[in-house]
Coordinates of C-alpha atoms and ligand atoms in Angstrom, one line a residue:
M828 CA 12.1 14.5 4.5
I829 CA 13.2 10.9 3.8
K830 CA 15.7 10.3 1.0
L831 CA 17.1 7.0 0.2
K832 CA 20.0 7.2 -2.2
N833 CA 21.2 4.1 -4.1
I834 CA 20.5 1.7 -1.2
S835 CA 21.6 -1.9 -1.6
K836 CA 21.4 -4.6 1.1
I837 CA 23.2 -7.9 0.6
F838 CA 22.6 -10.7 3.1
D839 CA 25.0 -13.6 3.5
V840 CA 22.8 -16.7 3.6
A841 CA 24.8 -19.9 4.2
G842 CA 27.7 -18.5 2.3
K843 CA 25.6 -17.2 -0.6
K844 CA 24.9 -13.6 -1.3
L845 CA 21.3 -12.5 -1.3
N846 CA 20.5 -9.1 -2.8
A847 CA 17.5 -8.0 -0.7
L848 CA 17.7 -4.4 -1.9
D849 CA 19.2 -3.5 -5.2
N850 CA 20.1 0.2 -5.8
V851 CA 16.9 1.6 -4.3
S852 CA 16.3 5.4 -4.4
L853 CA 13.3 7.1 -3.0
D854 CA 12.5 10.7 -2.1
I855 CA 9.5 11.4 0.2
P856 CA 8.7 15.1 0.7
K857 CA 7.8 16.5 4.1
G858 CA 4.2 15.8 5.0
D859 CA 3.6 13.1 2.4
I860 CA 2.3 9.6 3.0
C861 CA 4.3 7.1 0.8
G862 CA 3.4 3.5 0.5
V863 CA 5.8 0.8 -0.7
I864 CA 4.0 -2.2 -2.0
G865 CA 5.3 -5.6 -2.9
A866 CA 4.8 -9.3 -2.6
S867 CA 6.2 -11.5 0.2
G868 CA 10.0 -11.5 0.1
A869 CA 10.2 -8.5 -2.2
G870 CA 12.3 -6.5 0.3
K871 CA 9.7 -4.3 2.0
S872 CA 10.7 -4.9 5.6
T873 CA 14.4 -4.6 4.8
L874 CA 13.7 -1.3 3.0
I875 CA 11.7 0.2 5.9
R876 CA 14.3 -1.1 8.5
C877 CA 17.0 0.7 6.5
V878 CA 15.3 4.1 7.1
N879 CA 16.1 4.0 10.8
L880 CA 19.2 1.8 10.3
L881 CA 17.7 -1.1 12.3
E882 CA 19.2 -2.7 9.2
R883 CA 22.4 -1.1 7.9
P884 CA 22.5 -0.8 4.1
T885 CA 25.5 -2.5 2.5
S886 CA 25.8 0.6 0.4
G887 CA 24.0 3.9 -0.2
S888 CA 22.8 6.8 2.0
V889 CA 19.8 7.4 4.1
F890 CA 18.8 11.0 4.7
V891 CA 16.1 11.9 7.2
D892 CA 15.4 15.6 7.6
G893 CA 18.6 16.4 5.7
Q894 CA 20.8 14.2 8.0
D895 CA 22.8 11.3 6.5
L896 CA 22.2 8.6 9.1
T897 CA 24.8 6.3 7.7
Q898 CA 27.5 8.9 8.7
L899 CA 26.5 9.2 12.4
S900 CA 28.2 7.7 15.4
E901 CA 26.1 5.2 17.4
A902 CA 25.3 7.9 20.1
Q903 CA 24.3 10.4 17.4
L904 CA 22.1 7.8 15.7
I905 CA 20.3 7.0 19.0
A906 CA 19.5 10.7 19.4
E907 CA 18.5 11.0 15.7
R908 CA 16.1 8.0 16.0
R909 CA 13.9 10.1 18.3
N910 CA 12.8 11.8 15.1
I911 CA 11.7 8.4 13.6
G912 CA 8.7 6.6 15.2
M913 CA 7.9 3.1 14.1
I914 CA 4.9 0.8 14.4
F915 CA 4.8 -2.9 13.6
Q916 CA 2.4 -5.6 12.4
H917 CA 2.3 -7.3 15.8
F918 CA 2.3 -4.1 17.9
N919 CA 5.4 -5.0 20.1
L920 CA 3.8 -3.8 23.3
L921 CA 5.1 -4.8 26.8
S922 CA 2.6 -7.2 28.2
S923 CA 3.6 -6.4 31.8
R924 CA 2.8 -2.7 31.5
T925 CA -0.5 -0.9 31.2
V926 CA -1.5 1.2 28.2
Y927 CA -0.4 4.3 30.0
E928 CA 3.0 2.8 30.9
N929 CA 3.6 1.5 27.4
V930 CA 3.0 5.0 26.0
A931 CA 5.1 6.6 28.7
L932 CA 8.0 4.3 28.2
P933 CA 10.1 6.3 25.7
L934 CA 9.6 9.4 27.9
T935 CA 10.6 7.6 31.1
L936 CA 13.8 6.4 29.3
E937 CA 14.5 10.1 28.5
H938 CA 14.1 10.9 32.2
M939 CA 11.3 13.4 31.5
A940 CA 9.6 14.8 34.6
K941 CA 6.6 12.8 35.9
E942 CA 4.1 15.7 35.5
K943 CA 5.3 16.4 31.9
I944 CA 5.0 12.7 31.1
H945 CA 1.4 12.7 32.5
E946 CA 0.5 15.7 30.4
K947 CA 1.9 14.2 27.3
V948 CA 0.6 10.6 27.7
T949 CA -2.9 12.0 28.5
A950 CA -2.9 14.0 25.3
L951 CA -1.6 11.1 23.2
L952 CA -4.2 8.7 24.6
A953 CA -6.9 11.3 23.8
L954 CA -5.5 11.6 20.3
V955 CA -5.7 7.8 19.6
G956 CA -9.1 7.5 21.4
L957 CA -7.9 5.3 24.4
T958 CA -8.4 7.6 27.4
D959 CA -10.7 5.1 29.1
K960 CA -8.2 2.2 28.6
K961 CA -5.2 3.8 30.3
D962 CA -5.0 1.2 33.1
V963 CA -5.7 -1.8 31.0
Y964 CA -3.0 -4.4 30.0
Q965 CA -2.6 -5.5 26.4
A966 CA -4.1 -8.9 27.0
N967 CA -7.5 -7.1 27.4
L968 CA -7.2 -5.0 24.3
S969 CA -8.4 -5.7 20.7
G970 CA -5.9 -5.7 17.9
G971 CA -7.0 -2.2 16.8
Q972 CA -6.6 -0.9 20.3
K973 CA -3.2 -2.4 20.6
Q974 CA -2.1 -0.7 17.4
R975 CA -3.5 2.6 18.8
V976 CA -1.3 2.2 21.9
A977 CA 1.7 1.5 19.6
I978 CA 0.9 4.6 17.6
A979 CA 0.6 6.8 20.7
R980 CA 4.0 5.3 21.9
A981 CA 5.6 6.0 18.6
L982 CA 4.4 9.6 18.7
A983 CA 5.6 10.2 22.3
S984 CA 9.0 11.5 21.2
D985 CA 7.4 14.0 18.7
P986 CA 8.9 12.3 15.6
K987 CA 9.0 14.0 12.2
V988 CA 8.7 10.6 10.5
L989 CA 6.5 7.6 11.2
L990 CA 7.4 4.2 9.8
C991 CA 4.6 1.7 9.5
D992 CA 5.7 -1.9 9.0
E993 CA 2.6 -3.8 7.7
A994 CA 0.7 -1.9 10.5
T995 CA -2.8 -3.1 9.5
S996 CA -1.9 -6.6 8.2
A997 CA -3.1 -8.4 11.4
L998 CA -6.3 -6.4 11.6
D999 CA -9.8 -7.1 10.2
P1000 CA -11.1 -4.8 7.4
A1001 CA -13.2 -2.4 9.6
T1002 CA -10.3 -2.0 12.1
T1003 CA -7.9 -1.5 9.3
Q1004 CA -10.0 1.4 8.0
S1005 CA -10.1 3.0 11.5
I1006 CA -6.3 2.7 11.9
L1007 CA -5.7 4.1 8.4
K1008 CA -8.1 7.0 9.2
L1009 CA -6.1 7.7 12.4
L1010 CA -2.8 7.7 10.5
K1011 CA -4.2 10.1 8.0
E1012 CA -5.4 12.4 10.8
I1013 CA -2.0 12.3 12.5
N1014 CA -0.4 13.1 9.1
R1015 CA -2.7 16.0 8.6
T1016 CA -2.8 17.5 12.1
L1017 CA 0.8 16.9 13.2
G1018 CA 2.4 17.2 9.7
I1019 CA 4.3 13.9 10.2
T1020 CA 5.7 12.3 7.1
I1021 CA 4.7 8.6 6.9
L1022 CA 6.4 5.7 5.1
L1023 CA 4.4 2.5 5.1
I1024 CA 5.0 -0.8 3.7
T1025 CA 2.2 -3.1 2.7
H1026 CA 1.2 -6.0 0.4
E1027 CA -2.3 -4.5 0.1
M1028 CA -3.1 -2.0 -2.6
D1029 CA -6.3 -1.0 -0.7
V1030 CA -4.1 0.5 2.0
V1031 CA -2.2 2.6 -0.6
K1032 CA -5.5 3.6 -2.2
N1033 CA -6.9 4.7 1.1
I1034 CA -4.3 7.0 2.5
C1035 CA -1.1 7.4 0.4
D1036 CA 0.0 10.4 -1.7
Q1037 CA 2.8 8.4 -3.3
V1038 CA 3.4 4.8 -4.1
A1039 CA 6.5 2.7 -5.0
V1040 CA 6.3 -0.9 -6.2
I1041 CA 9.1 -3.2 -5.1
D1042 CA 9.9 -6.5 -6.8
K1043 CA 12.9 -8.7 -6.0
G1044 CA 14.7 -5.8 -4.2
Q1045 CA 14.2 -3.3 -6.9
L1046 CA 11.8 -0.3 -7.1
I1047 CA 10.2 -1.0 -10.4
E1048 CA 7.7 1.8 -10.5
Q1049 CA 7.0 4.9 -8.4
G1050 CA 4.9 8.0 -8.6
S1051 CA 1.9 9.8 -7.2
V1052 CA -1.1 7.5 -6.4
S1053 CA -3.0 9.2 -9.1
E1054 CA -0.2 8.6 -11.7
I1055 CA 0.2 4.9 -10.8
F1056 CA -3.6 4.2 -10.7
S1057 CA -4.3 6.0 -13.9
N1058 CA -1.3 4.7 -15.9
P1059 CA 0.3 1.6 -14.3
K1060 CA 3.3 0.7 -16.4
T1061 CA 4.4 -2.7 -15.0
E1062 CA 2.4 -5.9 -14.9
L1063 CA 2.9 -6.1 -11.1
A1064 CA 1.4 -2.6 -10.5
Q1065 CA -1.5 -3.6 -12.7
E1066 CA -2.0 -6.8 -10.7
F1067 CA -2.0 -4.9 -7.4
I1068 CA -4.6 -2.4 -8.8
R1069 CA -6.7 -5.4 -10.0
S1070 CA -6.6 -6.9 -6.5
T1071 CA -8.5 -3.9 -5.1
F1072 CA -11.6 -5.0 -7.0
Q1073 CA -13.9 -7.4 -5.1
A1074 CA -16.4 -8.0 -7.9
N1075 CA -15.9 -10.9 -10.4
L1076 CA -18.0 -13.3 -12.4
P1077 CA -19.6 -16.1 -10.4
E1078 CA -17.7 -19.4 -10.4
E1079 CA -20.5 -21.3 -12.1
Y1080 CA -20.4 -18.8 -15.0
L1081 CA -16.6 -19.0 -15.3
A1082 CA -16.8 -22.8 -15.3
K1083 CA -19.0 -22.6 -18.5
L1084 CA -16.3 -20.7 -20.5
T1085 CA -14.2 -22.5 -23.1
D1086 CA -10.7 -21.4 -24.1
T1087 CA -11.6 -21.3 -27.8
P1088 CA -14.9 -20.6 -29.7
K1089 CA -16.7 -24.0 -29.9
R1090 CA -19.2 -22.9 -32.6
S1091 CA -19.4 -20.3 -35.2
D1092 CA -22.0 -18.4 -33.1
S1093 CA -19.8 -18.5 -29.9
Y1094 CA -19.0 -15.1 -28.5
P1095 CA -16.2 -13.9 -26.2
I1096 CA -16.5 -12.7 -22.6
I1097 CA -14.1 -9.8 -22.3
R1098 CA -12.7 -8.0 -19.4
F1099 CA -12.1 -4.3 -20.1
E1100 CA -9.8 -2.4 -17.7
F1101 CA -10.2 1.4 -17.7
T1102 CA -7.7 3.7 -16.1
G1103 CA -7.4 7.5 -16.0
R1104 CA -8.9 9.2 -19.0
S1105 CA -10.3 6.1 -20.6
V1106 CA -12.8 5.8 -17.8
D1107 CA -14.3 9.2 -18.6
A1108 CA -15.0 8.6 -22.2
P1109 CA -18.2 6.7 -23.2
L1110 CA -16.0 4.2 -25.0
L1111 CA -18.2 1.1 -24.9
S1112 CA -21.1 2.9 -26.5
Q1113 CA -18.9 4.6 -29.1
T1114 CA -17.3 1.2 -30.0
S1115 CA -20.7 -0.4 -30.1
R1116 CA -22.0 2.2 -32.7
K1117 CA -18.7 2.3 -34.7
F1118 CA -18.3 -1.4 -35.2
N1119 CA -21.8 -2.7 -34.8
V1120 CA -21.1 -4.9 -31.8
S1121 CA -23.1 -5.1 -28.6
F1122 CA -21.9 -5.4 -25.0
N1123 CA -24.0 -7.3 -22.5
I1124 CA -22.4 -6.1 -19.3
L1125 CA -22.1 -8.8 -16.6
V1126 CA -20.0 -7.1 -13.9
S1127 CA -18.7 -3.6 -13.6
Q1128 CA -16.9 -1.7 -10.9
I1129 CA -15.4 1.8 -10.8
D1130 CA -13.3 3.1 -7.9
Y1131 CA -11.3 6.2 -7.0
A1132 CA -7.7 6.7 -5.8
G1133 CA -5.7 10.0 -5.5
G1134 CA -8.6 11.7 -7.3
T1135 CA -8.4 9.3 -10.3
K1136 CA -11.1 7.0 -11.5
F1137 CA -10.3 3.5 -12.5
G1138 CA -12.3 0.3 -13.0
F1139 CA -13.3 -2.6 -15.1
T1140 CA -16.2 -4.1 -17.0
I1141 CA -16.8 -7.7 -17.9
A1142 CA -19.1 -8.1 -20.9
E1143 CA -20.4 -10.6 -23.4
V1144 CA -19.5 -9.1 -26.8
E1145 CA -21.8 -10.0 -29.7
G1146 CA -21.1 -9.3 -33.3
D1147 CA -19.3 -10.9 -36.3
E1148 CA -15.7 -11.9 -35.7
D1149 CA -14.1 -9.1 -37.7
S1150 CA -16.1 -6.4 -36.0
I1151 CA -15.2 -7.8 -32.6
T1152 CA -11.5 -7.8 -33.5
Q1153 CA -11.7 -4.2 -34.8
A1154 CA -13.6 -3.2 -31.6
K1155 CA -10.9 -4.8 -29.4
I1156 CA -8.1 -2.9 -31.4
Y1157 CA -10.0 0.4 -31.1
L1158 CA -10.4 0.0 -27.3
M1159 CA -6.8 -1.0 -26.8
E1160 CA -5.7 2.1 -28.8
S1161 CA -7.9 4.1 -26.4
N1162 CA -5.8 2.8 -23.4
V1163 CA -8.2 0.1 -22.4
R1164 CA -6.7 -3.2 -21.3
V1165 CA -8.5 -6.0 -23.1
E1166 CA -8.5 -9.6 -21.9
V1167 CA -10.6 -12.4 -23.4
L1168 CA -11.7 -14.5 -20.4
G1169 CA -13.2 -17.2 -22.6
Y1170 CA -16.1 -18.0 -24.9
V1171 CA -19.7 -19.0 -24.4
D1172 CA -22.2 -20.4 -26.9
Ligands
LIG1097 N1 18.3 -10.9 8.4 C1 18.2 -11.6 7.2 N2 19.2 -12.5 6.9 C2 19.1 -13.1 5.7 N3 18.2 -12.9 4.7 C3 17.2 -12.0 5.0 C4 17.2 -11.3 6.3 N4 16.1 -10.4 6.3 C5 15.5 -10.6 5.1 N5 16.2 -11.5 4.4 C6 15.8 -12.0 3.0 O1 15.7 -10.8 2.2 C7 14.6 -10.9 1.3 C8 13.7 -9.8 1.5 O2 13.1 -9.9 2.8 P1 12.0 -8.9 3.4 O3 11.6 -9.4 4.8 O4 12.6 -7.5 3.3 O5 10.8 -9.0 2.4 P2 9.3 -8.5 2.6 O6 8.9 -7.9 1.3 O7 9.2 -7.7 3.8 O8 8.5 -9.9 2.8 P3 7.3 -10.2 3.8 O9 6.1 -9.4 3.2 O10 7.1 -11.7 3.6 O11 7.6 -9.8 5.1 C9 14.0 -12.3 1.5 O12 14.5 -13.2 0.6 C10 14.5 -12.6 2.9 O13 14.5 -14.0 3.1

């Protein structure tokens, strides 16, 4: 439904060329939810703005529903943009209009008959759960309610595609969950293809089918959510997955760790990261038996994304030095990421 082919975008900043997007290609099938994740300045906004040509790529093609938007005249593009709804981090509502009027705006601009507008806006407000707020102004709405209005307005022209530009970044965690749930529902019931950009892997984990990781203007990794979570290839993807875990060792405990063993009986604190198949095997108990080491588990967390399990365990590992080394090698060979956090006596 959305196909980006070799998109590059070069900005001219004070006479210098800035390559905001570098040969990006992305193919999102109809009905999928795709998340593009990246750090600040990676090129996420530029990428999503290229999909409806709010930003015109320097080179490459943008296909939406089979139509190459870069080849259209301005008038054709305006017509084609009706197929592409967009919502933003800061909602972009008109403060002088009521909820009803904000949602009705795209239809009023299309000169739709008043009764038809009424029918449509009423249905959209019901869909986003704001029927009782129709006469309220945005100053009297919460962040989550404002985003619901923006979603209803974006859906008014029956788009095939919805672009979400950091749509939950200004919202608290509970409101974020409710907006993500609404987006998923819209995707499922209306069959709308969704492209969202985010810097939070939790968003991807919650609703996406596909994920692409962007770094310095390049898509460095992409695949299904289950593929990326079970086998992240780049350090950046691994970092984003790690960021979805809340649990960690208490600061007081971390402060006690030394970088190298202080005494012959010091033992390491190791963080084991499990992805995909390595989660399902009883690897720690196998390792314990095989190499005569013991794991005193301090923290452990397992999560799910795209039907895949992933997680980590931090443990004190006791045993003689050689056995611990062999145990680490065995676990690494079993696709476990092993990181020594430090040593305790
Ligand atoms: N209109 C512009 N003119 C010049 N440079 C720009 C313009 N828009 C973006 N850039 C630059 O392009 C790069 C990518 O910016 P972009 O806003 O796409 O990143 P981002 O991943 O969305 O970041 P953030 O999460 O902070 O919004 C940055 O270096 C930015 O400064």
